[in-house]
Coordinates of C-alpha atoms and ligand atoms in Angstrom, one line a residue:
M1 CA -24.4 -11.3 -4.9
R2 CA -21.1 -9.1 -5.0
L3 CA -18.5 -11.2 -4.3
S4 CA -15.6 -10.1 -2.9
V5 CA -12.1 -10.1 -3.7
V6 CA -11.0 -12.7 -1.4
D7 CA -14.5 -15.2 -2.1
R8 CA -13.0 -15.0 -5.3
A9 CA -9.2 -15.0 -5.2
A10 CA -10.5 -18.2 -3.1
L11 CA -11.8 -19.5 -6.6
L12 CA -9.1 -19.6 -8.3
D13 CA -7.2 -22.8 -8.8
E14 CA -4.0 -23.3 -9.7
I15 CA -3.7 -23.1 -13.3
E16 CA -5.4 -20.0 -13.2
E17 CA -3.6 -18.9 -10.5
R18 CA -0.4 -19.6 -12.1
A19 CA -1.8 -17.7 -15.6
L20 CA -2.5 -15.1 -13.5
A21 CA 0.9 -14.7 -11.9
F22 CA 1.8 -15.1 -15.5
L23 CA 0.4 -11.4 -17.0
L24 CA 1.5 -10.3 -13.7
D25 CA 4.8 -10.9 -15.0
Q26 CA 4.7 -10.3 -18.5
A27 CA 3.7 -6.7 -17.0
R28 CA 6.9 -4.8 -17.9
N29 CA 7.0 -6.3 -21.2
R30 CA 3.2 -5.6 -22.9
E31 CA 0.2 -4.9 -21.0
Y32 CA -2.3 -7.6 -23.1
V33 CA -1.3 -10.9 -23.0
P34 CA -2.5 -13.5 -25.7
V35 CA -4.2 -16.3 -25.1
S36 CA -1.8 -17.9 -26.9
M37 CA 1.1 -17.2 -25.3
L38 CA -0.7 -18.4 -22.3
R39 CA -1.6 -22.0 -24.4
S40 CA 2.2 -22.0 -24.6
R41 CA 3.4 -21.5 -21.8
F42 CA 1.5 -23.6 -20.9
G43 CA 0.7 -26.4 -22.1
L44 CA -3.6 -26.1 -22.4
T45 CA -5.6 -26.7 -25.5
E46 CA -7.0 -23.9 -27.3
K47 CA -10.1 -25.4 -25.3
E48 CA -8.3 -26.0 -22.1
A49 CA -6.9 -21.7 -22.8
N50 CA -10.7 -20.8 -23.7
V51 CA -12.0 -22.1 -20.0
V52 CA -9.5 -20.7 -18.0
S53 CA -9.8 -17.0 -19.4
D54 CA -13.3 -17.2 -19.4
R55 CA -13.5 -18.2 -15.9
L56 CA -10.9 -15.4 -14.9
F57 CA -12.5 -12.3 -16.9
R58 CA -15.6 -13.1 -15.4
L59 CA -13.9 -13.9 -11.5
R60 CA -12.7 -10.3 -13.2
L61 CA -9.6 -10.9 -12.5
V62 CA -8.9 -9.7 -15.8
S63 CA -9.6 -7.4 -18.6
K64 CA -10.0 -8.7 -22.2
Q65 CA -9.4 -6.5 -24.9
L66 CA -9.4 -8.0 -29.1
I67 CA -5.5 -6.6 -30.1
M68 CA -4.8 -7.9 -33.8
G69 CA -8.2 -10.1 -33.5
E70 CA -6.6 -12.3 -30.8
V71 CA -8.0 -12.1 -27.4
S72 CA -6.1 -10.7 -24.9
L73 CA -5.9 -9.8 -21.3
K74 CA -4.8 -7.6 -18.8
P75 CA -4.5 -7.8 -14.9
T76 CA -7.2 -6.0 -13.2
F77 CA -6.5 -4.6 -10.0
S78 CA -8.8 -7.4 -8.4
G79 CA -6.0 -9.9 -9.8
L80 CA -3.4 -8.5 -8.4
D81 CA -5.5 -8.3 -5.2
A82 CA -6.3 -11.8 -5.2
L83 CA -3.0 -13.2 -5.6
A84 CA -1.7 -10.8 -2.3
V85 CA -4.3 -13.0 -0.6
R86 CA -3.7 -15.8 -2.3
D87 CA 0.5 -15.7 -1.6
L88 CA -0.6 -14.5 1.9
I89 CA -2.9 -17.3 3.4
R90 CA -0.7 -19.8 1.7
R91 CA 2.5 -18.0 4.3
K92 CA 0.5 -18.2 6.7
I93 CA 0.7 -14.6 8.0
V94 CA -2.8 -13.8 7.2
K95 CA -5.4 -16.0 7.8
E96 CA -8.8 -14.3 6.8
V97 CA -9.5 -10.7 5.4
S98 CA -12.4 -9.1 7.3
A99 CA -14.5 -6.0 6.9
V100 CA -13.0 -2.6 4.8
I101 CA -11.5 0.2 7.3
G102 CA -10.7 2.6 5.5
E103 CA -10.3 3.4 1.1
G104 CA -9.3 6.2 -0.1
K105 CA -7.7 6.7 -3.5
E106 CA -4.5 5.4 -3.8
S107 CA -5.7 2.3 -1.3
A108 CA -8.3 0.0 0.1
V109 CA -6.9 -1.2 3.8
Y110 CA -9.1 -4.5 5.5
L111 CA -9.2 -5.8 9.5
G112 CA -7.7 -9.1 8.4
Y113 CA -6.3 -11.2 11.4
S114 CA -3.3 -13.6 12.1
F115 CA -3.1 -17.2 12.7
N116 CA -2.6 -15.7 16.4
D117 CA -5.5 -14.3 16.5
D118 CA -4.2 -10.5 15.9
P119 CA -5.8 -8.2 14.1
L120 CA -3.9 -7.6 11.3
A121 CA -4.1 -4.4 9.1
I122 CA -4.2 -5.0 5.0
K123 CA -3.2 -2.4 2.8
F124 CA -4.0 -2.8 -0.7
L125 CA -2.1 -0.6 -3.0
R126 CA -4.1 1.3 -6.0
I127 CA -1.7 3.6 -7.9
G128 CA -3.0 4.6 -11.2
R129 CA -6.2 4.3 -10.4
S130 CA -7.9 7.8 -10.7
S131 CA -5.1 9.6 -11.7
F132 CA -2.4 8.0 -12.9
K133 CA -0.2 10.7 -14.4
N134 CA -0.9 12.6 -10.8
A135 CA 0.9 9.0 -9.2
R136 CA 3.8 8.5 -11.7
K137 CA 4.2 12.7 -11.7
L138 CA 4.4 12.8 -7.6
R139 CA 6.9 9.7 -7.1
G140 CA 9.2 11.2 -9.9
L141 CA 9.3 7.8 -11.9
P142 CA 8.4 7.5 -15.9
E143 CA 5.3 7.9 -17.9
R144 CA 5.5 3.7 -19.2
V145 CA 6.3 2.1 -15.7
P146 CA 2.8 0.6 -16.0
W147 CA 0.1 1.3 -13.0
I148 CA 0.8 -3.0 -12.1
I149 CA 4.6 -1.6 -11.2
L150 CA 4.1 1.5 -9.5
S151 CA 1.6 -0.4 -7.3
T152 CA 3.8 -3.6 -6.4
E153 CA 6.5 -1.0 -6.0
S154 CA 4.6 1.0 -4.2
A155 CA 3.8 -1.1 -1.7
K156 CA 8.2 -2.8 -1.2
N157 CA 8.8 0.5 -0.6
E158 CA 6.1 1.1 1.8
F159 CA 7.0 -2.2 3.5
E160 CA 10.7 -1.6 3.3
T161 CA 10.2 1.7 4.9
L162 CA 8.2 0.9 7.7
D163 CA 10.6 -1.9 8.4
C164 CA 13.6 0.4 8.5
V165 CA 11.8 2.9 10.9
K166 CA 10.4 0.8 13.2
R167 CA 14.3 -1.4 13.9
N168 CA 14.8 2.2 14.7
Y169 CA 12.4 2.5 17.6
G170 CA 10.3 5.0 15.4
N171 CA 6.4 4.7 15.9
V172 CA 5.2 3.3 13.1
P173 CA 2.7 0.4 12.8
T174 CA 4.9 -3.1 12.9
P175 CA 5.1 -4.7 9.1
Y176 CA 4.7 -8.0 9.0
A177 CA 5.2 -9.4 5.1
C178 CA 4.7 -8.0 1.8
S179 CA 3.3 -9.7 -1.5
Y180 CA 2.9 -8.0 -4.6
N181 CA 0.7 -4.7 -3.9
A182 CA -0.1 -5.7 -0.2
V183 CA 1.4 -4.3 3.3
V184 CA 0.6 -6.5 5.7
M185 CA 1.2 -4.5 9.9
E186 CA 0.4 -4.5 12.6
F187 CA -3.3 -3.4 13.4
I188 CA -3.6 0.2 15.5
E189 CA -6.9 0.8 17.2
G190 CA -7.6 4.2 17.7
Q191 CA -8.0 6.6 15.9
P192 CA -7.1 10.0 13.2
L193 CA -5.0 12.6 14.9
Q194 CA -7.6 14.9 12.7
K195 CA -10.0 13.5 15.3
V196 CA -8.8 14.2 18.7
T197 CA -10.0 17.8 20.6
E198 CA -7.8 16.8 23.0
L199 CA -4.7 15.5 24.6
Q200 CA -3.0 15.5 27.6
E201 CA 0.7 16.4 26.6
P202 CA 0.1 17.4 23.1
K203 CA 3.8 19.0 22.5
K204 CA 4.9 15.4 23.7
V205 CA 2.9 13.9 20.7
L206 CA 4.4 16.8 18.1
D207 CA 7.5 16.1 19.7
S208 CA 7.4 11.3 19.4
I209 CA 6.2 12.9 14.9
L210 CA 9.4 14.9 14.6
A211 CA 11.4 12.2 16.1
T212 CA 9.3 9.5 13.9
E213 CA 10.0 11.9 11.1
R214 CA 14.2 12.0 12.1
V215 CA 14.6 8.0 12.3
A216 CA 12.5 8.1 8.9
Y217 CA 15.0 10.4 7.3
V218 CA 18.2 9.9 8.7
E219 CA 18.7 6.1 9.4
C220 CA 16.6 5.4 7.0
N221 CA 17.3 8.3 3.8
K222 CA 13.4 8.7 3.6
A223 CA 11.2 11.2 3.9
H224 CA 7.6 10.6 4.5
G225 CA 5.8 13.0 2.2
D226 CA 2.6 12.4 2.4
L227 CA 2.7 13.9 6.7
S228 CA -0.5 15.4 8.0
E229 CA -3.0 14.6 10.7
Y230 CA -4.7 12.4 8.4
N231 CA -1.9 10.2 9.0
V232 CA -1.2 9.5 11.9
I233 CA -3.8 7.1 14.0
M234 CA -3.9 7.8 17.7
R235 CA -3.7 4.5 20.5
A236 CA -4.4 6.7 23.7
E237 CA -1.8 9.6 23.9
E238 CA 1.6 7.5 21.4
P239 CA 0.8 8.8 17.8
Y240 CA 1.6 6.3 15.0
V241 CA 2.5 7.1 11.4
I242 CA 1.2 6.0 8.4
D243 CA 0.6 5.8 4.9
W244 CA 4.5 5.5 3.5
P245 CA 3.8 3.9 0.2
Q246 CA 5.1 7.4 -0.9
A247 CA 8.7 8.1 0.6
K248 CA 11.7 9.1 -0.6
K249 CA 14.9 10.2 0.1
D250 CA 13.9 14.5 -0.8
E251 CA 14.5 17.4 1.3
W252 CA 12.0 19.9 -0.2
L253 CA 9.3 17.1 0.8
L254 CA 11.0 17.2 4.3
E255 CA 10.3 20.0 4.7
R256 CA 6.7 20.1 3.6
D257 CA 5.9 17.3 6.3
V258 CA 7.7 19.2 8.8
N259 CA 5.6 22.4 8.1
N260 CA 2.2 20.8 7.9
I261 CA 2.1 18.8 11.2
L262 CA 3.7 21.9 13.0
G263 CA 0.5 24.1 11.2
F264 CA -1.6 21.9 12.5
F265 CA -0.4 21.5 16.2
S266 CA -0.9 24.9 16.1
K267 CA -3.9 26.0 15.2
R268 CA -5.3 22.9 17.0
F269 CA -2.8 22.5 20.4
G270 CA -1.1 26.0 20.2
I271 CA 2.0 24.3 20.4
E272 CA 3.7 26.9 18.9
E273 CA 7.4 25.3 17.1
D274 CA 10.0 27.3 15.5
P275 CA 10.3 25.7 12.0
S276 CA 14.0 25.8 11.5
R277 CA 14.9 24.0 15.0
A278 CA 12.5 21.4 14.1
L279 CA 13.7 20.7 10.7
S280 CA 16.8 20.6 12.0
Y281 CA 16.8 18.2 14.4
V282 CA 15.1 16.0 11.7
K283 CA 17.7 15.8 9.4
G284 CA 19.8 14.7 12.4
E285 CA 21.4 17.9 12.1
A286 CA 20.6 19.0 16.2
Ligands
ATP1 N1 -1.7 0.0 10.6 C1 -3.4 0.5 10.5 N2 -4.2 0.5 11.8 C2 -5.8 0.8 11.8 N3 -6.2 1.4 11.0 C3 -5.0 1.3 9.7 C4 -3.8 1.0 9.6 N4 -3.4 1.5 8.6 C5 -4.3 2.3 7.8 N5 -5.9 2.0 8.7 C6 -6.4 3.3 8.3 O1 -7.3 3.1 7.1 C7 -6.7 4.4 6.0 C8 -6.0 4.9 5.4 O2 -5.1 4.0 5.1 P1 -3.8 4.7 4.4 O3 -4.1 6.5 5.6 O4 -2.3 4.4 4.3 O5 -3.4 5.0 2.7 P2 -4.6 5.8 1.8 O6 -5.3 7.3 3.2 O7 -6.0 5.2 1.0 O8 -3.5 6.6 0.8 P3 -3.7 8.4 0.4 O9 -3.8 8.8 1.7 O10 -2.2 7.6 -1.2 O11 -5.1 7.6 -0.2 C9 -6.5 5.0 7.7 O12 -6.7 6.1 7.1 C10 -6.7 4.4 8.9 O13 -8.6 4.2 9.0
MG2 MG1 -3.6 8.6 4.8

């Protein structure tokens, strides 16, 4: 049987969790960490260090490589997910992680529950898994930034952007927390705008999406960067803009976002909006 990340996270003991967190801490300095460093860091005997390293490896939370004759470890994406799950449960933000509700190229999204039994969306960023170089180029990051850092920084960026947009009354899911590569937010029950063929007031929906992009740009200094019908969830007639890890201040991205969403509303609902007027509006000029 294949254990889920949550099952594997639950199997970690304290020293294994601390060892995993230590490997992650080292990510900026080195990709693989020799097991001897774990020994000295935690005062373990050779045998104890090997047990920790074997368990982490068998749970597929680290990968192993022989470097200069020494067994060395690096966390996997599952390792990062496991640390995030443990931390979120410990902080009483998440009580339970349930089914996968979305698996994109750069994330996995799970349905979860809070300690009040409210449904949550828990998004684990996995930036750099498939198209390492592309992801970096897109975000304008230097080639040498490791995927662990890319994923944790993207999660932080998504959380902070959601938080700022929400505080300024934009239409986004309420963010609750972030931890390592995970962002926890309000679960929006609905369907992607891409699947919606009929709206009572399509113009109002478009205006609300543009108003959210404007709040992000004017109040938070961020253009969404990937705005499309796939990244808007409709709860009845209310649009919620999701998927903000790549948000940054960039006029070119802002213009592309506006053109994307205007193009969709024109094709699907026959709404014609002047692109330059919409752009001035989201820039806060009109
Ligand atoms: N807050 C939420 N409430 C309900 N469902 C959500 C929520 N956030 C994400 N989802 C679901 O998970 C899917 C993927 O989420 P999201 O768009 O944020 O990441 P992604 O598409 O994997 O990222 P990328 O576009 O880089 O591949 C969404 O299409 C949606 O079905
Ligand atoms: Mg998406």
